[in-house]
Short mmCIF file of C-alpha atoms in Angstrom, two decimals:
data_model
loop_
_atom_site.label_atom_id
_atom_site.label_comp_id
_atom_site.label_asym_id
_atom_site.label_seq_id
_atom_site.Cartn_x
_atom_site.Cartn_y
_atom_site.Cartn_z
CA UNK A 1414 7.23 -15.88 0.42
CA UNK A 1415 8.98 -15.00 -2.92
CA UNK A 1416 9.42 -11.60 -3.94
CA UNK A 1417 9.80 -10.41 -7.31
CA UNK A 1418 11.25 -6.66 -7.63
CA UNK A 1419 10.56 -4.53 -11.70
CA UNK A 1420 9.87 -1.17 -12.98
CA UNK A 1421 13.37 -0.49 -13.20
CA UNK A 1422 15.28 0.87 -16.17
CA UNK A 1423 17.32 3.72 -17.68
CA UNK A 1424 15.65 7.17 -17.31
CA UNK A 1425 17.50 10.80 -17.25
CA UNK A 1426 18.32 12.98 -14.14
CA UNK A 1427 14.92 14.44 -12.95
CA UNK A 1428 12.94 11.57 -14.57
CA UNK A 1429 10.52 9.09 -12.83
CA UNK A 1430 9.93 5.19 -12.41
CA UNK A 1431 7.51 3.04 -10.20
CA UNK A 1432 9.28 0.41 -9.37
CA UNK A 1433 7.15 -2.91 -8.13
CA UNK A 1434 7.08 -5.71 -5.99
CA UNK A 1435 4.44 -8.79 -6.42
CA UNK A 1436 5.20 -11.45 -3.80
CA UNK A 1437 3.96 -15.03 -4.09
CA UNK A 1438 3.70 -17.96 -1.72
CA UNK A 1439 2.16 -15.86 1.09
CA UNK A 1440 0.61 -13.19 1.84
CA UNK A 1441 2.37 -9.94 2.11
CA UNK A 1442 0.25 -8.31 4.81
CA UNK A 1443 2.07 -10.22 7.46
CA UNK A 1444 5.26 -8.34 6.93
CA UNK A 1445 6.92 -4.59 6.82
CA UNK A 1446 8.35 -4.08 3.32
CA UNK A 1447 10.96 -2.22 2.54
CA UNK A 1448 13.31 -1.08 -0.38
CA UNK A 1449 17.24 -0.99 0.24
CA UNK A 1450 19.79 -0.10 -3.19
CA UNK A 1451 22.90 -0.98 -3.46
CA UNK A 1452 25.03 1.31 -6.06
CA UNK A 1453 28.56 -0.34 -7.66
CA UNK A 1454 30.94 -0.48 -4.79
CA UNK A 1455 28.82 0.65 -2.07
CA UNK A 1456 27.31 -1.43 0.67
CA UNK A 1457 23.36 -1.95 0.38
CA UNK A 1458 21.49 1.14 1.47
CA UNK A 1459 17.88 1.39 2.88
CA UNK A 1460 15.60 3.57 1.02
CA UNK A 1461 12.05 3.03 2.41
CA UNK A 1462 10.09 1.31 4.79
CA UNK A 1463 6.41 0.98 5.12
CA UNK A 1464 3.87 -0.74 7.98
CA UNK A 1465 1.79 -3.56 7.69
CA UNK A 1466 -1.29 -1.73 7.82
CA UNK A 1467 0.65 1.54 5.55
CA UNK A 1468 0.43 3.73 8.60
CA UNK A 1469 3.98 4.05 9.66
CA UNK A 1470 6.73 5.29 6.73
CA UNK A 1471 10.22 5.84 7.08
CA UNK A 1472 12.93 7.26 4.49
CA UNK A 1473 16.18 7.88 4.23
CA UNK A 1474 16.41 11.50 4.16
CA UNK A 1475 18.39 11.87 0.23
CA UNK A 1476 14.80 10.90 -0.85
CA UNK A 1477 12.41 12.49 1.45
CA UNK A 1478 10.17 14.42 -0.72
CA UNK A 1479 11.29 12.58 -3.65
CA UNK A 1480 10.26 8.88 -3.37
CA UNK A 1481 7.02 7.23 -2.46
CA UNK A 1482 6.57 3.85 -0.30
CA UNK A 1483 3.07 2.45 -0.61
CA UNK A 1484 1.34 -1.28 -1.01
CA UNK A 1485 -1.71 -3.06 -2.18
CA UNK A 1486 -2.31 -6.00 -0.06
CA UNK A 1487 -5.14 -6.83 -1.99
CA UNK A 1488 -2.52 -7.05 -5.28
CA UNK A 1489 -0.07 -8.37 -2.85
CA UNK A 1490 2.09 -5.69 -4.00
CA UNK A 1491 4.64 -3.12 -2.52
CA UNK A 1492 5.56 0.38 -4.86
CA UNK A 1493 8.27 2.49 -4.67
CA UNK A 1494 6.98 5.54 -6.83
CA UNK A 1495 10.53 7.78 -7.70
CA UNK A 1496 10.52 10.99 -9.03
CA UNK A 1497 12.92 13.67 -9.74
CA UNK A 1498 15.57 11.43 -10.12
CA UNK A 1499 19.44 12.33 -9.84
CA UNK A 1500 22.38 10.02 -11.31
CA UNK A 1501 23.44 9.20 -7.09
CA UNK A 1502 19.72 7.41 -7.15
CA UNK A 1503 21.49 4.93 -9.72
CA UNK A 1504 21.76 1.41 -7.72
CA UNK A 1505 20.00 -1.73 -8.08
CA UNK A 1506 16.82 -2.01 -5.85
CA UNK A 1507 15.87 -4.37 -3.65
CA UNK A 1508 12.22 -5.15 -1.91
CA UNK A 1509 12.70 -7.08 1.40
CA UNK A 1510 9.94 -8.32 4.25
CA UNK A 1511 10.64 -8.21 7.96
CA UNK A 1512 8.19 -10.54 9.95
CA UNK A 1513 6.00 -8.13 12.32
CA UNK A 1514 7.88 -6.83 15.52
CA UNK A 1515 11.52 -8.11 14.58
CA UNK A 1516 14.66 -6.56 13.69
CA UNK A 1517 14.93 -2.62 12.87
CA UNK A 1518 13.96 -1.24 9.94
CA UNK A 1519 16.55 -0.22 8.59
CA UNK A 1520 18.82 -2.73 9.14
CA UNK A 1521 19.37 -5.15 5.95
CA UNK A 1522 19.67 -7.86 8.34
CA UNK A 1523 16.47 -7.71 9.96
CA UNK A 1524 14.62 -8.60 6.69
CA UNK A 1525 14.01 -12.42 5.88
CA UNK A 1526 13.06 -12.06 2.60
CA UNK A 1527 14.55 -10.19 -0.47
CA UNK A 1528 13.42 -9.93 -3.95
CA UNK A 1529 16.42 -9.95 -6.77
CA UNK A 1530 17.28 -6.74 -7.35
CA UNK A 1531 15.92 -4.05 -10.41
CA UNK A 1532 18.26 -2.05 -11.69
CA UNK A 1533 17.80 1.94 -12.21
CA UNK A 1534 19.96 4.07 -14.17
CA UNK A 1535 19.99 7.72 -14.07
CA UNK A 1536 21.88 9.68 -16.76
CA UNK A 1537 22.72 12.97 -16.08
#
């Protein structure tokens, strides 16, 4: 499956963006999606994770409260809906699929699939 992250862009400190990911190839319903960042310099982060079947979420805690997991699998689609948005939330975002049951999920390596990267800019 191919995924293919956007939404992102330049927005100011306490701002919002929905960023999106469409996958194609296959169907995204088989796997648990996820969003990781990676911010100049820093190692890749996880940000959100989010069931098969949208029951089970996890966050990192700097955006509980803040940020939003959710998909479509009719639309094939995974969102990431940010608001109140600080200048540390400034990384490039990645979507990534872990195949049901494997790895941990929050673990960049458990994920066999990544989308490129959308990059989000927060000014203070």
């Amino acid at each position: 499956v191919q995924l293919q992250a956007s939404g992102g862009g330049l927005v100011q400190a306490g701002g919002s963006l929905r960023l999106s990911c469409a996958a194609s190839g296959g169907t995204l319903s088989s796997y648990n999606m996820a969003w990781f960042r990676q911010a100049p310099g820093k190692e890749r982060e996880f940000v959100a994770a989010i069931s098969r079947s949208a029951i089970t979420i996890y966050y990192v805690d700097s955006v509980k409260g803040r940020f939003a997991i959710s998909r479509d699998n009719a639309k094939n689609t995974v969102y990431l809906q940010m608001n109140s948005l600080k200048p540390e939330d400034t990384a490039v975002y990645y979507c990534a699929a872990r195949t049901y049951n494997s790895g941990i999920y929050y673990l960049p390596q458990s994920y066999v699939h990544w989308g490129q990267g959308t990059l989000v800019t927060v000014s203070s």
